[in-house]
């Protein structure tokens, strides 16, 4: 990520904070800038937020899903089963 891109994202997060800031709320303006800044930087750097790290199943792929350009193959057909290999070696 280029520094100029992060500067631009910080400017946009500042504009987001200006739109929603309410001086009567009792919170400082910096409190309003924190959340948008973290989200925009995470998106720009493609880093996962703590909430996204807690939800790995939302990004999981089904092993039964057919592979593109292969009519009869699924992901399970082409994925090595490490537990089966371990069982084979343990039984010898």
Coordinates of N, CA, C and O in Angstrom, one line a residue:
X1 N 0.8 -1.2 0.0 CA 0.0 0.0 0.0 C 0.9 1.2 0.0 O 1.9 1.3 0.8
X2 N 0.6 2.1 -0.8 CA 1.3 3.4 -0.9 C 0.9 4.3 0.2 O -0.2 4.3 0.7
X3 N 1.9 5.1 0.7 CA 1.6 6.1 1.7 C 0.5 7.1 1.3 O -0.4 7.4 2.1
X4 N 0.5 7.5 0.0 CA -0.5 8.4 -0.5 C -1.9 7.8 -0.3 O -2.9 8.5 0.0
X5 N -2.0 6.5 -0.5 CA -3.3 5.8 -0.4 C -3.8 5.9 1.1 O -5.0 6.1 1.3
X6 N -2.9 5.7 2.0 CA -3.2 5.7 3.4 C -3.6 7.1 3.9 O -4.5 7.3 4.7
X7 N -2.9 8.1 3.3 CA -3.2 9.5 3.6 C -4.6 9.8 3.1 O -5.5 10.4 3.8
X8 N -5.0 9.3 1.9 CA -6.3 9.6 1.3 C -7.4 8.9 2.2 O -8.4 9.5 2.5
X9 N -7.1 7.6 2.6 CA -8.1 6.9 3.5 C -8.3 7.6 4.8 O -9.4 7.7 5.3
X10 N -7.2 8.2 5.3 CA -7.3 8.9 6.6 C -8.2 10.2 6.4 O -9.0 10.5 7.3
X11 N -8.0 10.8 5.3 CA -8.8 12.0 5.0 C -10.3 11.6 4.9 O -11.2 12.3 5.4
X12 N -10.6 10.5 4.2 CA -12.0 10.1 4.1 C -12.6 9.7 5.4 O -13.7 9.9 5.7
X13 N -11.8 9.1 6.3 CA -12.3 8.7 7.6 C -12.5 9.9 8.4 O -13.5 10.0 9.2
X14 N -11.7 11.0 8.2 CA -12.0 12.2 8.9 C -13.3 12.8 8.5 O -14.1 13.3 9.3
X15 N -13.6 12.8 7.2 CA -14.9 13.3 6.7 C -16.0 12.5 7.2 O -17.1 13.0 7.5
X16 N -15.8 11.1 7.3 CA -16.9 10.3 7.9 C -17.2 10.7 9.4 O -18.3 10.8 9.8
X17 N -16.1 11.0 10.1 CA -16.3 11.4 11.5 C -16.9 12.8 11.6 O -17.8 13.0 12.5
X18 N -16.6 13.7 10.7 CA -17.2 15.0 10.7 C -18.7 14.9 10.5 O -19.5 15.6 11.1
X19 N -19.2 14.0 9.6 CA -20.6 13.8 9.3 C -21.4 13.4 10.5 O -22.5 13.7 10.7
X20 N -20.8 12.5 11.4 CA -21.6 11.9 12.4 C -21.3 12.5 13.8 O -21.9 12.1 14.8
X21 N -20.3 13.4 13.9 CA -19.9 13.9 15.2 C -21.0 14.7 15.8 O -21.7 15.6 15.2
X22 N -21.3 14.5 17.1 CA -22.3 15.2 17.8 C -21.6 15.8 19.1 O -21.4 15.0 20.1
X23 N -21.4 17.1 19.2 CA -20.7 17.6 20.3 C -21.5 17.5 21.6 O -20.9 17.4 22.7
X24 N -22.8 17.3 21.5 CA -23.7 17.2 22.7 C -23.6 15.8 23.3 O -24.1 15.5 24.4
X25 N -22.9 14.8 22.6 CA -22.9 13.4 23.1 C -21.9 13.3 24.3 O -22.0 12.3 25.0
X26 N -21.0 14.2 24.4 CA -20.1 14.1 25.5 C -18.8 13.4 25.2 O -17.9 13.3 26.0
X27 N -18.7 12.9 24.0 CA -17.5 12.2 23.5 C -16.6 13.2 22.7 O -17.1 14.1 22.1
X28 N -15.3 13.0 22.7 CA -14.4 13.9 22.0 C -14.5 13.5 20.5 O -14.9 12.4 20.1
X29 N -14.1 14.5 19.7 CA -14.1 14.2 18.2 C -13.2 13.1 17.8 O -13.4 12.3 16.9
X30 N -12.0 12.9 18.6 CA -11.1 11.8 18.3 C -11.8 10.5 18.4 O -11.4 9.5 17.7
X31 N -12.7 10.4 19.4 CA -13.4 9.1 19.5 C -14.2 8.8 18.2 O -14.3 7.6 17.9
X32 N -14.7 9.7 17.6 CA -15.5 9.5 16.4 C -14.6 9.2 15.2 O -15.0 8.6 14.2
X33 N -13.3 9.6 15.2 CA -12.4 9.3 14.1 C -11.8 7.9 14.2 O -11.4 7.3 13.2
X34 N -11.8 7.3 15.4 CA -11.1 6.0 15.6 C -11.7 4.9 14.8 O -10.9 4.2 14.1
X35 N -13.0 4.7 14.9 CA -13.6 3.5 14.2 C -13.5 3.6 12.7 O -13.0 2.7 12.0
X36 N -13.8 4.7 12.1 CA -13.7 4.8 10.6 C -12.2 4.7 10.1 O -12.0 4.0 9.1
X37 N -11.3 5.2 10.9 CA -9.9 5.1 10.5 C -9.4 3.7 10.5 O -8.7 3.2 9.6
X38 N -9.7 3.0 11.6 CA -9.3 1.6 11.7 C -9.9 0.7 10.6 O -9.3 -0.1 9.9
X39 N -11.2 1.0 10.3 CA -11.9 0.2 9.2 C -11.3 0.5 7.8 O -11.0 -0.4 7.0
X40 N -11.0 1.8 7.5 CA -10.5 2.1 6.2 C -9.0 1.6 6.1 O -8.7 1.2 5.0
X41 N -8.2 1.7 7.1 CA -6.9 1.2 7.0 C -6.9 -0.3 6.8 O -6.1 -0.9 6.1
X42 N -7.7 -1.0 7.6 CA -7.8 -2.5 7.4 C -8.2 -2.9 6.0 O -7.7 -3.8 5.4
X43 N -9.2 -2.1 5.4 CA -9.6 -2.4 4.1 C -8.5 -2.1 3.1 O -8.3 -2.9 2.1
X44 N -7.8 -1.0 3.3 CA -6.8 -0.6 2.3 C -5.6 -1.6 2.4 O -5.0 -1.9 1.3
X45 N -5.3 -2.1 3.5 CA -4.1 -3.0 3.7 C -4.5 -4.4 3.6 O -3.7 -5.3 3.7
X46 N -5.8 -4.7 3.4 CA -6.4 -6.0 3.3 C -6.1 -6.9 4.5 O -5.9 -8.1 4.5
X47 N -6.1 -6.2 5.7 CA -5.9 -6.9 6.9 C -7.3 -7.2 7.5 O -8.2 -6.5 7.4
X48 N -7.3 -8.3 8.2 CA -8.6 -8.7 8.8 C -8.8 -8.0 10.1 O -7.8 -7.8 10.9
X49 N -10.0 -7.6 10.4 CA -10.3 -7.0 11.7 C -10.5 -8.1 12.7 O -10.7 -9.2 12.3
X50 N -10.5 -7.7 14.0 CA -10.7 -8.8 15.0 C -12.0 -9.5 14.8 O -12.1 -10.7 15.0
X51 N -13.1 -8.8 14.4 CA -14.4 -9.5 14.2 C -14.3 -10.4 13.0 O -14.9 -11.5 13.1
X52 N -13.6 -10.1 12.0 CA -13.4 -11.0 10.8 C -12.6 -12.2 11.2 O -12.9 -13.3 10.7
X53 N -11.6 -12.1 12.0 CA -10.8 -13.2 12.4 C -11.6 -14.2 13.3 O -11.3 -15.4 13.3
X54 N -12.7 -13.7 13.9 CA -13.5 -14.6 14.8 C -14.5 -15.4 14.0 O -15.2 -16.3 14.5
X55 N -14.7 -15.0 12.7 CA -15.7 -15.7 11.9 C -15.1 -16.4 10.7 O -15.4 -16.1 9.5
X56 N -14.2 -17.4 10.9 CA -13.6 -18.0 9.7 C -14.6 -18.8 8.9 O -14.4 -19.0 7.7
X57 N -15.7 -19.3 9.5 CA -16.6 -20.1 8.7 C -17.4 -19.3 7.7 O -17.9 -19.8 6.7
X58 N -17.4 -18.0 7.9 CA -18.1 -17.2 6.9 C -17.3 -17.1 5.6 O -17.9 -16.8 4.5
X59 N -16.1 -17.5 5.6 CA -15.2 -17.5 4.4 C -14.8 -18.9 4.0 O -14.0 -19.1 3.1
X60 N -15.4 -19.9 4.6 CA -15.1 -21.3 4.3 C -15.8 -21.7 3.0 O -16.8 -21.2 2.6
X61 N -15.1 -22.7 2.3 CA -15.7 -23.2 1.1 C -16.1 -24.6 1.4 O -15.5 -25.4 2.1
X62 N -17.2 -25.0 0.8 CA -17.7 -26.4 0.9 C -16.9 -27.3 0.1 O -16.5 -27.0 -1.0
X63 N -16.6 -28.5 0.7 CA -15.9 -29.5 -0.1 C -16.7 -30.2 -1.1 O -16.2 -30.8 -2.0
X64 N -18.0 -30.0 -1.0 CA -18.9 -30.6 -2.0 C -19.2 -29.7 -3.2 O -19.9 -30.1 -4.1
X65 N -18.6 -28.5 -3.2 CA -18.8 -27.6 -4.3 C -18.1 -28.1 -5.6 O -17.0 -28.4 -5.5
X66 N -18.9 -28.1 -6.7 CA -18.2 -28.6 -7.9 C -17.1 -27.6 -8.4 O -17.2 -26.4 -8.2
X67 N -16.1 -28.1 -8.9 CA -15.0 -27.3 -9.4 C -15.3 -26.7 -10.7 O -16.0 -27.3 -11.5
X68 N -14.9 -25.4 -11.0 CA -15.2 -24.8 -12.3 C -14.5 -25.6 -13.4 O -13.4 -26.1 -13.2
X69 N -15.1 -25.7 -14.5 CA -14.6 -26.4 -15.7 C -14.3 -27.9 -15.4 O -13.5 -28.5 -16.1
X70 N -15.0 -28.5 -14.4 CA -14.8 -29.9 -14.2 C -16.2 -30.4 -13.7 O -16.7 -30.1 -12.6
X71 N -16.9 -31.2 -14.6 CA -18.3 -31.5 -14.3 C -18.4 -32.5 -13.1 O -19.3 -32.3 -12.3
X72 N -17.5 -33.5 -13.0 CA -17.7 -34.5 -12.0 C -16.8 -34.4 -10.8 O -16.8 -35.2 -9.9
X73 N -16.0 -33.3 -10.7 CA -15.0 -33.2 -9.6 C -15.5 -32.2 -8.6 O -16.0 -31.1 -9.0
X74 N -15.3 -32.4 -7.4 CA -15.5 -31.5 -6.3 C -14.2 -31.1 -5.6 O -13.2 -31.8 -5.9
X75 N -14.2 -30.2 -4.7 CA -13.0 -29.8 -4.0 C -12.5 -31.0 -3.2 O -11.3 -31.2 -3.0
X76 N -13.4 -31.8 -2.6 CA -13.1 -33.0 -1.8 C -12.3 -34.0 -2.6 O -11.4 -34.7 -2.1
X77 N -12.6 -34.1 -3.9 CA -12.0 -35.0 -4.8 C -10.5 -34.7 -5.0 O -9.7 -35.6 -5.3
X78 N -10.1 -33.4 -5.0 CA -8.8 -33.0 -5.3 C -8.0 -32.5 -4.1 O -6.9 -32.1 -4.2
X79 N -8.6 -32.7 -2.9 CA -7.9 -32.2 -1.7 C -7.4 -33.4 -1.0 O -8.1 -34.4 -0.7
X80 N -6.1 -33.4 -0.6 CA -5.5 -34.5 0.2 C -6.1 -34.6 1.6 O -6.2 -33.5 2.3
X81 N -6.4 -35.8 2.0 CA -6.9 -36.0 3.4 C -5.7 -36.4 4.3 O -5.3 -37.5 4.3
X82 N -5.2 -35.4 5.0 CA -4.0 -35.7 5.9 C -4.4 -36.7 7.0 O -3.5 -37.4 7.4
X83 N -5.6 -36.6 7.5 CA -5.9 -37.5 8.6 C -6.0 -39.0 8.1 O -5.6 -39.9 8.9
X84 N -6.3 -39.2 6.9 CA -6.3 -40.6 6.4 C -4.9 -41.1 6.2 O -4.6 -42.2 6.5
X85 N -4.0 -40.2 5.8 CA -2.6 -40.6 5.7 C -2.0 -40.9 7.1 O -1.2 -41.9 7.3
X86 N -2.4 -40.2 8.1 CA -1.9 -40.4 9.5 C -2.4 -41.7 10.0 O -1.7 -42.5 10.6
X87 N -3.7 -42.0 9.7 CA -4.3 -43.3 10.1 C -3.6 -44.5 9.5 O -3.3 -45.5 10.1
X88 N -3.2 -44.3 8.2 CA -2.5 -45.4 7.5 C -1.2 -45.7 8.2 O -0.8 -46.8 8.4
X89 N -0.4 -44.7 8.5 CA 0.9 -44.9 9.1 C 0.8 -45.4 10.6 O 1.6 -46.2 11.0
X90 N -0.3 -45.0 11.3 CA -0.5 -45.5 12.7 C -0.9 -47.0 12.7 O -0.6 -47.6 13.7
X91 N -1.5 -47.4 11.7 CA -2.0 -48.8 11.6 C -0.9 -49.8 11.3 O -1.0 -51.0 11.4
X92 N 0.3 -49.3 10.7 CA 1.4 -50.2 10.3 C 2.2 -50.6 11.5 O 2.4 -50.3 12.5

